[in-house]
PDB file of C-alpha atoms in Angstrom:
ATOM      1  CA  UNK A   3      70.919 -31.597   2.791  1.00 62.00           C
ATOM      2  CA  UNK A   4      69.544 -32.819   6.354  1.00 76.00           C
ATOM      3  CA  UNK A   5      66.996 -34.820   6.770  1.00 74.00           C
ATOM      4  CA  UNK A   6      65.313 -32.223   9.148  1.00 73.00           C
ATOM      5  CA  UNK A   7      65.892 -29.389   6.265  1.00 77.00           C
ATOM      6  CA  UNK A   8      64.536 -31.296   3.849  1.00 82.00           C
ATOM      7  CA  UNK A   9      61.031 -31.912   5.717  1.00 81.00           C
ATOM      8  CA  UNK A  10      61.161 -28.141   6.975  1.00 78.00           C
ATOM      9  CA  UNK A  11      61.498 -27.247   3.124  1.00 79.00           C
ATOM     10  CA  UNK A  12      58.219 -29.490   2.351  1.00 82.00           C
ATOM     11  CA  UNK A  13      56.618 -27.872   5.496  1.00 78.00           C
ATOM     12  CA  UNK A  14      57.468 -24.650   4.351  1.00 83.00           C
ATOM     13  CA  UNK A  15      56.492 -25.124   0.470  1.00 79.00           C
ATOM     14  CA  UNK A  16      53.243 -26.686   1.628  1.00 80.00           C
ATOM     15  CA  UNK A  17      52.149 -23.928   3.695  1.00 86.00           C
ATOM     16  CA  UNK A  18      52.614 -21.375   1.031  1.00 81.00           C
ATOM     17  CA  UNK A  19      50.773 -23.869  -1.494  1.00 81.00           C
ATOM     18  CA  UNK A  20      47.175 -23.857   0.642  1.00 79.00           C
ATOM     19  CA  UNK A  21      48.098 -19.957   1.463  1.00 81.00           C
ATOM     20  CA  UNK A  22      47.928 -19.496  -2.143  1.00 80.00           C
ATOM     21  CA  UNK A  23      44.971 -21.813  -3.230  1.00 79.00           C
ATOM     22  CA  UNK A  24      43.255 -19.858  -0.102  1.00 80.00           C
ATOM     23  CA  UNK A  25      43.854 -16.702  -2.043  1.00 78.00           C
ATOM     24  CA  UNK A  26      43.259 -17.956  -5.142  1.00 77.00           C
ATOM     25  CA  UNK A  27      39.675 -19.053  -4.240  1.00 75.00           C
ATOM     26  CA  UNK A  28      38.850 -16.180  -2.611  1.00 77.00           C
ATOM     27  CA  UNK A  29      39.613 -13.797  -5.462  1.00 73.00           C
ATOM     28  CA  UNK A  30      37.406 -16.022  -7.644  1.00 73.00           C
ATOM     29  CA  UNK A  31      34.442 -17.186  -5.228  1.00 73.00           C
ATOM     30  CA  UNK A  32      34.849 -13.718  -2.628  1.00 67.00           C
ATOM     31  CA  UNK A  33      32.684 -10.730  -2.763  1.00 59.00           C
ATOM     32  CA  UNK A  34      35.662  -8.631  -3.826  1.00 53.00           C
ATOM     33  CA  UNK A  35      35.897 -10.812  -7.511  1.00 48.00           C
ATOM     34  CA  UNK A  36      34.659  -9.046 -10.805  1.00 50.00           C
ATOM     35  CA  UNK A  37      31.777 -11.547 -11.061  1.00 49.00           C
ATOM     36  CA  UNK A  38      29.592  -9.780  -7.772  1.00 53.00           C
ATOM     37  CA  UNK A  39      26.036 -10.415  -8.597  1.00 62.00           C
ATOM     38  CA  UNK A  40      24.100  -7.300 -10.358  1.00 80.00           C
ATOM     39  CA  UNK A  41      21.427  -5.740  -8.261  1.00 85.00           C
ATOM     40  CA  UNK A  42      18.241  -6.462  -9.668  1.00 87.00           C
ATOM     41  CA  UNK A  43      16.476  -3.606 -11.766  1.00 87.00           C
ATOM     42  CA  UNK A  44      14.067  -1.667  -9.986  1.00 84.00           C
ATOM     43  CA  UNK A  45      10.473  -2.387 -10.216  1.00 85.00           C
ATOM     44  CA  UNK A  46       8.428  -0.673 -13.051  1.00 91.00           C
ATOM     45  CA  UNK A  47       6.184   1.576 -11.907  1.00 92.00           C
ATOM     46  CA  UNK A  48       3.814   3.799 -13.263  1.00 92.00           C
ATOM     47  CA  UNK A  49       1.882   7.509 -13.266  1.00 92.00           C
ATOM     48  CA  UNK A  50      -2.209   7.747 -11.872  1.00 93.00           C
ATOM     49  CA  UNK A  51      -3.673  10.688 -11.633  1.00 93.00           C
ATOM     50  CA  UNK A  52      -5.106  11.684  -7.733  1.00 93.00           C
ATOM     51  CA  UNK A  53      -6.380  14.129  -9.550  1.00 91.00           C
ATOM     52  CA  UNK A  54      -7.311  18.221  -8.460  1.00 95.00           C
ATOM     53  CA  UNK A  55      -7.816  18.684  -4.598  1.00 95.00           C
ATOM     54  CA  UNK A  56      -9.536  21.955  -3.701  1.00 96.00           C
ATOM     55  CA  UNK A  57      -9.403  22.989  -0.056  1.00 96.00           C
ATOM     56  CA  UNK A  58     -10.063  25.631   2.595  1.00 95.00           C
ATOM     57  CA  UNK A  59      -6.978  26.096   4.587  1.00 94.00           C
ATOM     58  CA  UNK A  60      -6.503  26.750   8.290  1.00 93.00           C
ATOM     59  CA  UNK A  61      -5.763  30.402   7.944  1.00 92.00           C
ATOM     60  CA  UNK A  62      -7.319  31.957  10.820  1.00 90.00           C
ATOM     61  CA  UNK A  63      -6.984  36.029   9.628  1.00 90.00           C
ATOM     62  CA  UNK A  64      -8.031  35.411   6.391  1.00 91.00           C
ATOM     63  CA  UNK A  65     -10.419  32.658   4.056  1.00 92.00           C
ATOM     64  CA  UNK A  66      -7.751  31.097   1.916  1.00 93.00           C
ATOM     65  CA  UNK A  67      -7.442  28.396  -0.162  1.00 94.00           C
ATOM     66  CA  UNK A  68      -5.432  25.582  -1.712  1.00 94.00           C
ATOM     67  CA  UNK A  69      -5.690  23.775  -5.468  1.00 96.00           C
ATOM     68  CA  UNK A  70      -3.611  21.062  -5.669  1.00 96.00           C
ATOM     69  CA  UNK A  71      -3.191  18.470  -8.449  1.00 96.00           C
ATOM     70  CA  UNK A  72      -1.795  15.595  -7.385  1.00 96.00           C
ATOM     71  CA  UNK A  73       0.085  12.248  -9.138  1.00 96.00           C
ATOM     72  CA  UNK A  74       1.269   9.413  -7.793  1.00 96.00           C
ATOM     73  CA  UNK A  75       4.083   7.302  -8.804  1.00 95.00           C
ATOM     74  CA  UNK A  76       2.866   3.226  -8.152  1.00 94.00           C
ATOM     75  CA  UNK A  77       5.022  -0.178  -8.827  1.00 91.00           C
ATOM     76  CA  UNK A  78       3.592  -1.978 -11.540  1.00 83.00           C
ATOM     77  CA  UNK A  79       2.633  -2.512 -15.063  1.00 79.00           C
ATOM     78  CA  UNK A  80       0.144  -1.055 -17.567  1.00 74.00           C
ATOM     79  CA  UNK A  81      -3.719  -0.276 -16.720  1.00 79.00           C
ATOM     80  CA  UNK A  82      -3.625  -3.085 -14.089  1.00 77.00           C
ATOM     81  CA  UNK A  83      -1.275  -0.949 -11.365  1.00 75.00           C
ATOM     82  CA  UNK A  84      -3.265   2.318 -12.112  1.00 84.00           C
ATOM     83  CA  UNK A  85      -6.419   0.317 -12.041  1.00 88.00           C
ATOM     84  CA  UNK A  86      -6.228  -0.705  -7.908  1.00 86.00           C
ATOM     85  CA  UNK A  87      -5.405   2.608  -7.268  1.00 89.00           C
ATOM     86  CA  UNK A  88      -8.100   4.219  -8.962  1.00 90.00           C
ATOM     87  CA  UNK A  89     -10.542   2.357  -7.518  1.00 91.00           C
ATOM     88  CA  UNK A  90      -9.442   2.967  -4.050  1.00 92.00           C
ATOM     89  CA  UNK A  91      -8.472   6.387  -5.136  1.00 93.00           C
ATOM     90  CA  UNK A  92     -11.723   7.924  -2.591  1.00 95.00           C
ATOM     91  CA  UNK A  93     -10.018   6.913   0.335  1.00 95.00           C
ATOM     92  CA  UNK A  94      -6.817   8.202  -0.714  1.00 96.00           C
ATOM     93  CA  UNK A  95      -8.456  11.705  -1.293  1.00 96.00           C
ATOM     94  CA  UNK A  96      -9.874  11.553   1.966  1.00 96.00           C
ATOM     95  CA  UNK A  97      -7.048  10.935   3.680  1.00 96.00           C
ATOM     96  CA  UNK A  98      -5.277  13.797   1.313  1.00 96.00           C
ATOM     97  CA  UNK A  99      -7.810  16.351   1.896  1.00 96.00           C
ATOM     98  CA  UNK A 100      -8.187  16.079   5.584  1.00 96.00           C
ATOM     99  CA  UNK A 101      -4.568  16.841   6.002  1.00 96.00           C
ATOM    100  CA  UNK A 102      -4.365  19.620   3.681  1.00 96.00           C
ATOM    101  CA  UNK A 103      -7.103  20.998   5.569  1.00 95.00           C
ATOM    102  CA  UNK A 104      -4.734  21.315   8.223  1.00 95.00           C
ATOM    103  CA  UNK A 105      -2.376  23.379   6.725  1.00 93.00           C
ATOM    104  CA  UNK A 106      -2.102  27.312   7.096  1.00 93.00           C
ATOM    105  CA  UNK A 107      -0.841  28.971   3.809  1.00 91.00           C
ATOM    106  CA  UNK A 108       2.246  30.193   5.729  1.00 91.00           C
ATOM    107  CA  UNK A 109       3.248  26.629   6.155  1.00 91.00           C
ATOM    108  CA  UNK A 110       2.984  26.000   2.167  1.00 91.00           C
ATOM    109  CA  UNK A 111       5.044  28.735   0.896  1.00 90.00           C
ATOM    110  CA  UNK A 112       8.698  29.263   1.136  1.00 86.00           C
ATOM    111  CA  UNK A 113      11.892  27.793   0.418  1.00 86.00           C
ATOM    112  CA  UNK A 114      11.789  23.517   0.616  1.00 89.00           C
ATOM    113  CA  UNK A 115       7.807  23.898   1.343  1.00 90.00           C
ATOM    114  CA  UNK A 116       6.778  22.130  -1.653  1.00 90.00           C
ATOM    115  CA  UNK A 117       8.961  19.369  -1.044  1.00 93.00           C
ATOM    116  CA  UNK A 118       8.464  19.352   2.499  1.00 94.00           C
ATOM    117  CA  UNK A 119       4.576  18.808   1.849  1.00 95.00           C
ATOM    118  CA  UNK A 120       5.581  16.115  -0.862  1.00 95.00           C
ATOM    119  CA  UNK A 121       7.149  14.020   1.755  1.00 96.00           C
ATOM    120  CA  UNK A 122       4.414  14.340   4.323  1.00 96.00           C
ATOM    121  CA  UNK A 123       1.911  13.558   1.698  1.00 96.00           C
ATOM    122  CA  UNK A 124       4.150  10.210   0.295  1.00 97.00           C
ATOM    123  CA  UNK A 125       4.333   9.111   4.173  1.00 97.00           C
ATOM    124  CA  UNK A 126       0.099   9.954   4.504  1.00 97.00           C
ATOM    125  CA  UNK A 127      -0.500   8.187   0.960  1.00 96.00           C
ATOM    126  CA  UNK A 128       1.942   5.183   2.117  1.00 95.00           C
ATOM    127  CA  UNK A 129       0.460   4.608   5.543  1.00 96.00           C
ATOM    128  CA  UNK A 130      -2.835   4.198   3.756  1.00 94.00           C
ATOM    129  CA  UNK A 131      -1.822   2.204   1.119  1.00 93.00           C
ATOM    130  CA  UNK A 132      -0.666  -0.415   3.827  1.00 92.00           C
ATOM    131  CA  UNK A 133      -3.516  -0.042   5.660  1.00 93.00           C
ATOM    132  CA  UNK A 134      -5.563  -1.149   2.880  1.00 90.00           C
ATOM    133  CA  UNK A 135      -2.803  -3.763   1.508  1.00 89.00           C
ATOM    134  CA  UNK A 136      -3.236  -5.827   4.879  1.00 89.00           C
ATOM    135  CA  UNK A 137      -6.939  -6.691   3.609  1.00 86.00           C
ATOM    136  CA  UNK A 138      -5.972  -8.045   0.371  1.00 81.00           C
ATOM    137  CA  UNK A 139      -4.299 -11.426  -0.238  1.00 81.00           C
ATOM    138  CA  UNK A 140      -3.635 -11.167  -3.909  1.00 81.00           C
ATOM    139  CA  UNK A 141      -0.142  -9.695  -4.568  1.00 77.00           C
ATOM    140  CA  UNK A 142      -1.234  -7.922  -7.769  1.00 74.00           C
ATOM    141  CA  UNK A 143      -3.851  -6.135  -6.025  1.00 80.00           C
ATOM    142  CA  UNK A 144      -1.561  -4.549  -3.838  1.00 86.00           C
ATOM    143  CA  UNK A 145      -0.891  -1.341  -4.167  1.00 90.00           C
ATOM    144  CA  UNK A 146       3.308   0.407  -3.608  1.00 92.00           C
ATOM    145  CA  UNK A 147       3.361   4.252  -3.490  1.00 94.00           C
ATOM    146  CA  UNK A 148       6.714   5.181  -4.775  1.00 95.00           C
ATOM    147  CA  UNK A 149       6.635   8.648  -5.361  1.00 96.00           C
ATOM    148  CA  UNK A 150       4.156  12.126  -5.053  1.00 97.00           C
ATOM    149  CA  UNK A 151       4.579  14.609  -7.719  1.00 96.00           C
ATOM    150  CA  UNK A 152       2.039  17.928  -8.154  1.00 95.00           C
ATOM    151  CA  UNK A 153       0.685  18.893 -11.719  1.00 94.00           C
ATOM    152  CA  UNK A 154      -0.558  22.313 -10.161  1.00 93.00           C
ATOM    153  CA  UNK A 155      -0.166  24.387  -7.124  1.00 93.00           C
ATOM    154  CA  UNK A 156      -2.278  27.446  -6.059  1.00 93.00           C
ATOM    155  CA  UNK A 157      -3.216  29.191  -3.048  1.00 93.00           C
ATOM    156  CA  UNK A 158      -5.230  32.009  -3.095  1.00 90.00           C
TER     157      UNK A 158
END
């Protein structure tokens, strides 16, 4: 063999040696490897009770009204999640009835309704719960609406 072979043999070999070391640490160290990091488990969150919401709805033919018992899914542990929210849970009905009382009975019935008024009362419930969040500096005290579910429904 030439002299000029030889070193474009050792070019060549050494080329496909740091190719493969390339691809060789990217298979073990890439995002693509078997080992990708686990999400973390979702934050435990409990049930408190909003509790039953009577209200006179916006029905202008007819006196009509809605009863409404409502639950609300918070992050946290034990009595101490349910515990912040309780205590704040005035404002929250406030803010819950005055928007119900908004509502005409037309607007609560049909297909999706129920969810429809689920989401609009997780994005009224969330809105307040960051209001009040901004005045409090201790993270436990903080209170993260996950979910709205109802225990009872009636309009009459």
């Amino acid at each position: 063999m030439t002299k000029g072979k030889t070193i474009l043999l050792i070019v060549i070999v050494a080329i496909v040696a740091v190719l493969a070391g390339l691809g060789g640490a990217y298979f073990l160290f890439g995002k693509n490897s078997g080992a990708a990091a686990k999400e973390p488990p979702p934050p435990p969150t409990v049930i408190a009770k909003l509790g039953d919401i009577v209200v006179n709805l916006a029905d202008k033919d007819t006196s009509r009204y809605l009863r409404v018992g409502i639950n609300v899914e918070i992050e946290g542990e034990g009595e101490g999640a349910t515990k912040v929210f309780e205590e704040k849970s005035v404002i929250f009905k406030d803010k819950v009835i005055a928007f119900l009382r908004s509502k005409e009975s037309t607007e609560l019935v049909g297909d999706n309704s129920s969810e429809k008024l689920k989401k609009e009362l997780l994005k009224i419930l969330q809105d307040t719960a960051a209001e009040l969040n901004k005045k409090v500096e201790k993270k436990s005290e903080k209170i993260v609406i996950v979910n709205v579910y109802f225990s009872d429904f009636i309009i009459q």
